PDB file of C-alpha atoms in Angstrom:
ATOM      1  CA  ARG A1483      -0.169   0.421  -0.288  1.00  0.00           C
ATOM      2  CA  VAL A1484       2.944   2.511   0.948  1.00  0.00           C
ATOM      3  CA  LEU A1485       4.347   1.912  -2.353  1.00  0.00           C
ATOM      4  CA  ASP A1486       0.950   2.358  -4.527  1.00  0.00           C
ATOM      5  CA  VAL A1487       0.015   5.797  -2.573  1.00  0.00           C
ATOM      6  CA  LYS A1488       3.983   6.266  -2.324  1.00  0.00           C
ATOM      7  CA  LEU A1489       2.913   7.862   1.407  1.00  0.00           C
ATOM      8  CA  PRO A1490       4.431   6.864   4.416  1.00  0.00           C
ATOM      9  CA  VAL A1491       2.981   5.136   6.726  1.00  0.00           C
ATOM     10  CA  VAL A1492       2.367   4.568  10.843  1.00  0.00           C
ATOM     11  CA  TYR A1493       1.428   1.810  11.642  1.00  0.00           C
ATOM     12  CA  LEU A1494       0.065   1.012  15.353  1.00  0.00           C
ATOM     13  CA  ASN A1495      -1.026  -1.429  17.489  1.00  0.00           C
ATOM     14  CA  SER A1496      -2.178  -2.243  20.920  1.00  0.00           C
ATOM     15  CA  VAL A1497       0.081  -4.576  23.569  1.00  0.00           C
ATOM     16  CA  GLY A1498      -1.544  -6.936  25.766  1.00  0.00           C
ATOM     17  CA  GLY A1499      -4.281  -9.498  26.519  1.00  0.00           C
ATOM     18  CA  GLN A1500      -7.726  -9.600  25.437  1.00  0.00           C
ATOM     19  CA  ASP A1501     -10.061 -12.895  26.241  1.00  0.00           C
ATOM     20  CA  GLU A1502      -8.102 -14.944  23.773  1.00  0.00           C
ATOM     21  CA  LEU A1503      -6.656 -12.352  22.076  1.00  0.00           C
ATOM     22  CA  VAL A1504      -3.228 -11.376  22.227  1.00  0.00           C
ATOM     23  CA  PHE A1505      -1.311  -7.583  20.472  1.00  0.00           C
ATOM     24  CA  ASP A1506       2.016  -7.808  20.304  1.00  0.00           C
ATOM     25  CA  GLY A1507       3.077  -4.585  20.617  1.00  0.00           C
ATOM     26  CA  ASN A1508       6.019  -3.885  17.098  1.00  0.00           C
ATOM     27  CA  SER A1509       4.363  -0.524  15.938  1.00  0.00           C
ATOM     28  CA  PHE A1510       6.528   0.818  13.201  1.00  0.00           C
ATOM     29  CA  VAL A1511       6.821   3.818  10.425  1.00  0.00           C
ATOM     30  CA  MET A1512       7.647   3.144   7.151  1.00  0.00           C
ATOM     31  CA  ASP A1513       9.006   5.602   4.449  1.00  0.00           C
ATOM     32  CA  ALA A1514       8.019   6.436   1.261  1.00  0.00           C
ATOM     33  CA  SER A1515      10.372   3.465  -0.166  1.00  0.00           C
ATOM     34  CA  GLY A1516       8.120   0.862   2.173  1.00  0.00           C
ATOM     35  CA  ASN A1517      12.029   0.823   4.347  1.00  0.00           C
ATOM     36  CA  VAL A1518      11.138   0.442   8.076  1.00  0.00           C
ATOM     37  CA  VAL A1519      12.885   3.461   9.902  1.00  0.00           C
ATOM     38  CA  MET A1520      11.629   2.516  13.193  1.00  0.00           C
ATOM     39  CA  ARG A1521      10.461   0.015  15.376  1.00  0.00           C
ATOM     40  CA  ALA A1522       8.585  -0.579  18.771  1.00  0.00           C
ATOM     41  CA  PRO A1523       9.788  -3.969  20.710  1.00  0.00           C
ATOM     42  CA  ALA A1524       7.481  -6.731  21.350  1.00  0.00           C
ATOM     43  CA  PHE A1525       4.850  -7.280  23.515  1.00  0.00           C
ATOM     44  CA  GLU A1526       6.191  -3.723  25.573  1.00  0.00           C
ATOM     45  CA  GLU A1527       4.440  -1.085  26.169  1.00  0.00           C
ATOM     46  CA  GLY A1528       5.912   2.844  25.602  1.00  0.00           C
ATOM     47  CA  VAL A1529       6.169   6.083  24.088  1.00  0.00           C
ATOM     48  CA  TYR A1530       7.980   5.646  21.046  1.00  0.00           C
ATOM     49  CA  PRO A1531       7.760   9.927  19.488  1.00  0.00           C
ATOM     50  CA  VAL A1532       7.696  10.140  16.054  1.00  0.00           C
ATOM     51  CA  GLU A1533       9.241  12.492  13.982  1.00  0.00           C
ATOM     52  CA  PHE A1534       8.224  14.044  10.296  1.00  0.00           C
ATOM     53  CA  THR A1535      10.239  16.899   8.562  1.00  0.00           C
ATOM     54  CA  ARG A1536       9.294  17.944   5.134  1.00  0.00           C
ATOM     55  CA  ASP A1537      11.907  17.169   1.763  1.00  0.00           C
ATOM     56  CA  ALA A1538      11.785  19.793  -1.478  1.00  0.00           C
ATOM     57  CA  SER A1539       8.946  18.982  -2.726  1.00  0.00           C
ATOM     58  CA  GLY A1540       6.971  19.337   0.234  1.00  0.00           C
ATOM     59  CA  LYS A1541       6.445  15.655   1.220  1.00  0.00           C
ATOM     60  CA  ALA A1542       6.645  14.221   4.412  1.00  0.00           C
ATOM     61  CA  VAL A1543       9.614  12.705   5.409  1.00  0.00           C
ATOM     62  CA  PRO A1544       9.748  10.328   8.842  1.00  0.00           C
ATOM     63  CA  ALA A1545      13.183  10.870  10.366  1.00  0.00           C
ATOM     64  CA  PRO A1546      14.723   7.156  11.635  1.00  0.00           C
ATOM     65  CA  GLY A1547      14.903   5.851  14.890  1.00  0.00           C
ATOM     66  CA  VAL A1548      15.548   2.858  16.841  1.00  0.00           C
ATOM     67  CA  ILE A1549      14.508  -0.612  15.062  1.00  0.00           C
ATOM     68  CA  ALA A1550      13.958  -3.093  18.031  1.00  0.00           C
ATOM     69  CA  PRO A1551      14.981  -6.277  16.528  1.00  0.00           C
ATOM     70  CA  GLU A1552      12.195  -8.662  15.774  1.00  0.00           C
ATOM     71  CA  LEU A1553      11.446 -12.358  17.634  1.00  0.00           C
ATOM     72  CA  SER A1554      12.457 -15.954  16.480  1.00  0.00           C
ATOM     73  CA  ASP A1555       9.125 -17.471  16.505  1.00  0.00           C
ATOM     74  CA  GLU A1556       9.638 -19.288  19.511  1.00  0.00           C
ATOM     75  CA  GLU A1557      10.108 -16.094  21.772  1.00  0.00           C
ATOM     76  CA  SER A1558       7.298 -14.761  20.303  1.00  0.00           C
ATOM     77  CA  VAL A1559       4.875 -17.226  21.114  1.00  0.00           C
ATOM     78  CA  TYR A1560       6.360 -17.647  24.310  1.00  0.00           C
ATOM     79  CA  ARG A1561       5.430 -14.343  25.016  1.00  0.00           C
ATOM     80  CA  ALA A1562       2.632 -14.026  24.089  1.00  0.00           C
ATOM     81  CA  LEU A1563       1.576 -16.782  25.943  1.00  0.00           C
ATOM     82  CA  VAL A1564       3.023 -15.484  29.497  1.00  0.00           C
ATOM     83  CA  LEU A1565       1.515 -12.027  28.005  1.00  0.00           C
ATOM     84  CA  GLY A1566      -2.563 -13.303  27.472  1.00  0.00           C
ATOM     85  CA  VAL A1567      -1.825 -15.216  30.925  1.00  0.00           C
ATOM     86  CA  ARG A1568      -0.706 -12.267  32.739  1.00  0.00           C
ATOM     87  CA  ASP A1569      -3.435  -9.759  31.370  1.00  0.00           C
ATOM     88  CA  TYR A1570      -6.624 -12.481  31.466  1.00  0.00           C
ATOM     89  CA  VAL A1571      -6.017 -13.512  34.780  1.00  0.00           C
ATOM     90  CA  ASN A1572      -5.233  -9.395  36.459  1.00  0.00           C
ATOM     91  CA  LYS A1573      -7.817  -7.900  34.084  1.00  0.00           C
ATOM     92  CA  HIS A1574     -10.401 -10.134  35.973  1.00  0.00           C
ATOM     93  CA  LYS A1575      -9.236 -10.015  38.698  1.00  0.00           C
ATOM     94  CA  PHE A1576      -7.891 -13.991  40.111  1.00  0.00           C
ATOM     95  CA  PRO A1577      -5.260 -14.062  42.865  1.00  0.00           C
ATOM     96  CA  GLY A1578      -3.278 -16.441  41.378  1.00  0.00           C
ATOM     97  CA  VAL A1579      -3.475 -19.921  39.222  1.00  0.00           C
ATOM     98  CA  VAL A1580      -3.673 -23.705  40.154  1.00  0.00           C
ATOM     99  CA  MET A1581      -2.115 -25.971  38.076  1.00  0.00           C
ATOM    100  CA  GLY A1582      -0.712 -29.800  38.172  1.00  0.00           C
ATOM    101  CA  LEU A1583       2.545 -30.059  37.773  1.00  0.00           C
ATOM    102  CA  SER A1584       3.082 -33.887  36.825  1.00  0.00           C
ATOM    103  CA  GLY A1585       7.349 -33.820  36.695  1.00  0.00           C
ATOM    104  CA  GLY A1586       6.511 -33.941  32.180  1.00  0.00           C
ATOM    105  CA  VAL A1587       7.150 -31.109  29.681  1.00  0.00           C
ATOM    106  CA  ASP A1588       3.407 -29.902  28.906  1.00  0.00           C
ATOM    107  CA  SER A1589       3.505 -29.470  32.600  1.00  0.00           C
ATOM    108  CA  SER A1590       6.829 -27.605  33.649  1.00  0.00           C
ATOM    109  CA  LEU A1591       6.348 -25.045  30.700  1.00  0.00           C
ATOM    110  CA  THR A1592       3.138 -23.854  32.167  1.00  0.00           C
ATOM    111  CA  LEU A1593       4.904 -23.587  35.141  1.00  0.00           C
ATOM    112  CA  ALA A1594       7.108 -22.060  33.706  1.00  0.00           C
ATOM    113  CA  ILE A1595       4.191 -19.429  31.878  1.00  0.00           C
ATOM    114  CA  ALA A1596       2.862 -19.096  34.895  1.00  0.00           C
ATOM    115  CA  VAL A1597       5.704 -18.221  37.314  1.00  0.00           C
ATOM    116  CA  ASP A1598       7.025 -15.075  34.804  1.00  0.00           C
ATOM    117  CA  ALA A1599       2.912 -13.741  34.234  1.00  0.00           C
ATOM    118  CA  LEU A1600       2.611 -13.372  37.901  1.00  0.00           C
ATOM    119  CA  GLY A1601       5.367 -13.933  39.710  1.00  0.00           C
ATOM    120  CA  ALA A1602       6.410 -16.901  41.796  1.00  0.00           C
ATOM    121  CA  ASP A1603       3.255 -15.641  44.516  1.00  0.00           C
ATOM    122  CA  ARG A1604       0.312 -16.366  43.034  1.00  0.00           C
ATOM    123  CA  VAL A1605       1.328 -19.971  41.472  1.00  0.00           C
ATOM    124  CA  HIS A1606       0.181 -22.942  42.986  1.00  0.00           C
ATOM    125  CA  ALA A1607       1.599 -26.292  41.609  1.00  0.00           C
ATOM    126  CA  VAL A1608      -0.201 -29.443  42.689  1.00  0.00           C
ATOM    127  CA  MET A1609       1.356 -32.970  41.878  1.00  0.00           C
ATOM    128  CA  MET A1610      -1.357 -35.624  42.232  1.00  0.00           C
ATOM    129  CA  PRO A1611       0.577 -39.739  41.973  1.00  0.00           C
ATOM    130  CA  SER A1612      -1.369 -42.724  41.624  1.00  0.00           C
ATOM    131  CA  ARG A1613      -0.414 -45.721  41.319  1.00  0.00           C
ATOM    132  CA  TYR A1614       0.947 -45.863  38.202  1.00  0.00           C
ATOM    133  CA  THR A1615       2.905 -42.542  39.053  1.00  0.00           C
ATOM    134  CA  SER A1616       6.535 -42.436  38.711  1.00  0.00           C
ATOM    135  CA  GLY A1617       9.653 -42.181  41.765  1.00  0.00           C
ATOM    136  CA  MET A1618      11.123 -40.198  38.887  1.00  0.00           C
ATOM    137  CA  SER A1619       7.724 -37.783  37.951  1.00  0.00           C
ATOM    138  CA  VAL A1620       7.603 -37.558  41.871  1.00  0.00           C
ATOM    139  CA  HIS A1621      11.281 -36.443  41.621  1.00  0.00           C
ATOM    140  CA  ASP A1622      10.925 -33.995  38.847  1.00  0.00           C
ATOM    141  CA  ALA A1623       7.849 -32.185  39.877  1.00  0.00           C
ATOM    142  CA  GLU A1624       8.599 -32.009  43.918  1.00  0.00           C
ATOM    143  CA  GLU A1625      12.832 -29.849  41.223  1.00  0.00           C
ATOM    144  CA  GLN A1626      10.540 -28.121  39.013  1.00  0.00           C
ATOM    145  CA  ALA A1627       8.049 -27.008  41.956  1.00  0.00           C
ATOM    146  CA  ARG A1628      11.536 -25.949  44.435  1.00  0.00           C
ATOM    147  CA  ALA A1629      13.473 -24.013  40.940  1.00  0.00           C
ATOM    148  CA  GLN A1630      10.498 -21.488  40.290  1.00  0.00           C
ATOM    149  CA  GLY A1631       9.458 -21.556  43.453  1.00  0.00           C
ATOM    150  CA  VAL A1632       6.357 -21.724  43.704  1.00  0.00           C
ATOM    151  CA  LYS A1633       3.686 -22.935  46.376  1.00  0.00           C
ATOM    152  CA  TYR A1634       4.097 -27.233  45.972  1.00  0.00           C
ATOM    153  CA  SER A1635       1.299 -29.415  47.427  1.00  0.00           C
ATOM    154  CA  VAL A1636       1.422 -33.313  46.883  1.00  0.00           C
ATOM    155  CA  ILE A1637      -2.750 -34.601  46.760  1.00  0.00           C
ATOM    156  CA  SER A1638      -3.447 -38.469  46.078  1.00  0.00           C
ATOM    157  CA  ILE A1639      -5.261 -39.455  43.715  1.00  0.00           C
ATOM    158  CA  GLU A1640      -5.034 -43.370  45.092  1.00  0.00           C
ATOM    159  CA  GLY A1641      -7.864 -42.848  47.107  1.00  0.00           C
ATOM    160  CA  MET A1642     -10.495 -41.188  44.891  1.00  0.00           C
ATOM    161  CA  PHE A1643      -9.509 -43.911  42.689  1.00  0.00           C
ATOM    162  CA  GLU A1644     -10.349 -46.741  44.257  1.00  0.00           C
ATOM    163  CA  SER A1645     -13.376 -45.464  44.550  1.00  0.00           C
ATOM    164  CA  THR A1646     -14.935 -45.119  41.146  1.00  0.00           C
ATOM    165  CA  LEU A1647     -13.266 -47.914  40.234  1.00  0.00           C
ATOM    166  CA  ALA A1648     -15.462 -49.508  43.359  1.00  0.00           C
ATOM    167  CA  ALA A1649     -18.111 -47.928  41.982  1.00  0.00           C
ATOM    168  CA  LEU A1650     -18.258 -48.830  38.364  1.00  0.00           C
ATOM    169  CA  ARG A1651     -16.760 -52.325  38.822  1.00  0.00           C
ATOM    170  CA  ASP A1652     -20.786 -53.607  37.973  1.00  0.00           C
ATOM    171  CA  GLU A1653     -20.488 -51.506  34.655  1.00  0.00           C
ATOM    172  CA  PHE A1654     -17.253 -52.586  33.986  1.00  0.00           C
ATOM    173  CA  SER A1655     -17.793 -56.764  34.659  1.00  0.00           C
ATOM    174  CA  GLY A1656     -16.155 -58.311  32.246  1.00  0.00           C
ATOM    175  CA  THR A1657     -14.103 -56.092  30.605  1.00  0.00           C
ATOM    176  CA  LYS A1658      -9.921 -55.854  30.952  1.00  0.00           C
ATOM    177  CA  PRO A1659      -8.630 -52.335  31.649  1.00  0.00           C
ATOM    178  CA  ASP A1660      -7.967 -49.814  28.745  1.00  0.00           C
ATOM    179  CA  THR A1661      -7.367 -46.720  28.288  1.00  0.00           C
ATOM    180  CA  THR A1662     -10.722 -45.672  30.181  1.00  0.00           C
ATOM    181  CA  GLU A1663      -8.936 -46.474  33.855  1.00  0.00           C
ATOM    182  CA  GLU A1664      -6.295 -44.196  33.008  1.00  0.00           C
ATOM    183  CA  ASN A1665      -8.960 -41.267  32.353  1.00  0.00           C
ATOM    184  CA  ILE A1666     -10.495 -41.509  34.841  1.00  0.00           C
ATOM    185  CA  GLN A1667      -7.264 -40.426  36.684  1.00  0.00           C
ATOM    186  CA  SER A1668      -7.239 -37.369  34.471  1.00  0.00           C
ATOM    187  CA  ARG A1669     -11.156 -37.046  36.530  1.00  0.00           C
ATOM    188  CA  CYS A1670     -10.025 -37.586  39.810  1.00  0.00           C
ATOM    189  CA  ARG A1671      -7.107 -34.906  39.081  1.00  0.00           C
ATOM    190  CA  MET A1672      -9.074 -32.742  37.714  1.00  0.00           C
ATOM    191  CA  LEU A1673     -11.636 -32.286  40.318  1.00  0.00           C
ATOM    192  CA  ILE A1674      -9.005 -31.589  42.419  1.00  0.00           C
ATOM    193  CA  LEU A1675      -8.219 -28.563  41.640  1.00  0.00           C
ATOM    194  CA  MET A1676     -11.302 -27.031  40.359  1.00  0.00           C
ATOM    195  CA  GLY A1677     -11.493 -27.709  44.576  1.00  0.00           C
ATOM    196  CA  ILE A1678      -9.304 -25.855  45.452  1.00  0.00           C
ATOM    197  CA  SER A1679      -9.496 -23.374  42.140  1.00  0.00           C
ATOM    198  CA  ASN A1680     -12.939 -22.585  43.674  1.00  0.00           C
ATOM    199  CA  LYS A1681     -12.131 -22.541  47.372  1.00  0.00           C
ATOM    200  CA  THR A1682      -9.429 -19.930  46.602  1.00  0.00           C
ATOM    201  CA  GLY A1683     -10.264 -18.730  44.308  1.00  0.00           C
ATOM    202  CA  ARG A1684      -6.886 -18.914  41.686  1.00  0.00           C
ATOM    203  CA  MET A1685      -8.279 -20.530  38.233  1.00  0.00           C
ATOM    204  CA  LEU A1686      -7.407 -22.875  37.303  1.00  0.00           C
ATOM    205  CA  LEU A1687      -4.531 -23.175  34.360  1.00  0.00           C
ATOM    206  CA  THR A1688      -4.599 -25.733  32.731  1.00  0.00           C
ATOM    207  CA  THR A1689      -1.029 -27.592  30.903  1.00  0.00           C
ATOM    208  CA  GLY A1690      -2.663 -28.549  27.604  1.00  0.00           C
TER     209      GLY A1690
END
């Protein structure tokens, strides 16, 4: 469009999360030849003055300014997640978040996002082991929570799991254990997390 009309353009973008939308900033200025002569940082609020002069023919010419480097795809996605979580939690006035911590990669990444977004004091991680949980998972989850400095709880779901299987014994009679039993574990964990969320007012942050 700049090349079509042969005029400079100032592109102004908001910074912040609004429900499922995340505005990444990256406001910039192009001269009439389509060259970027100034770019604001991504995911950072700020005021960035733009100076214009007139050339000999009277056309507006933007003065060169600082051009913030573009982020890699990975850093851009990560910072969008951090900003989206921070603004969603703060704008809805949640005191913090609660999440399940399994010791695996996805929950450890979610924990890092939560801490970067809100600070360690507003994050509660919960390890919920069962008969299938390995010692390595328990150890890794504890190490992750300690490294991030968050509140950490260990609540076994074994009793809930046993009670649920007992309640379903007649319904499952004659069938072999499969992913159904594994999925019941996740339902037990969700019940615990939702209970903590409802009682404390912290938003439940899923690791999916």
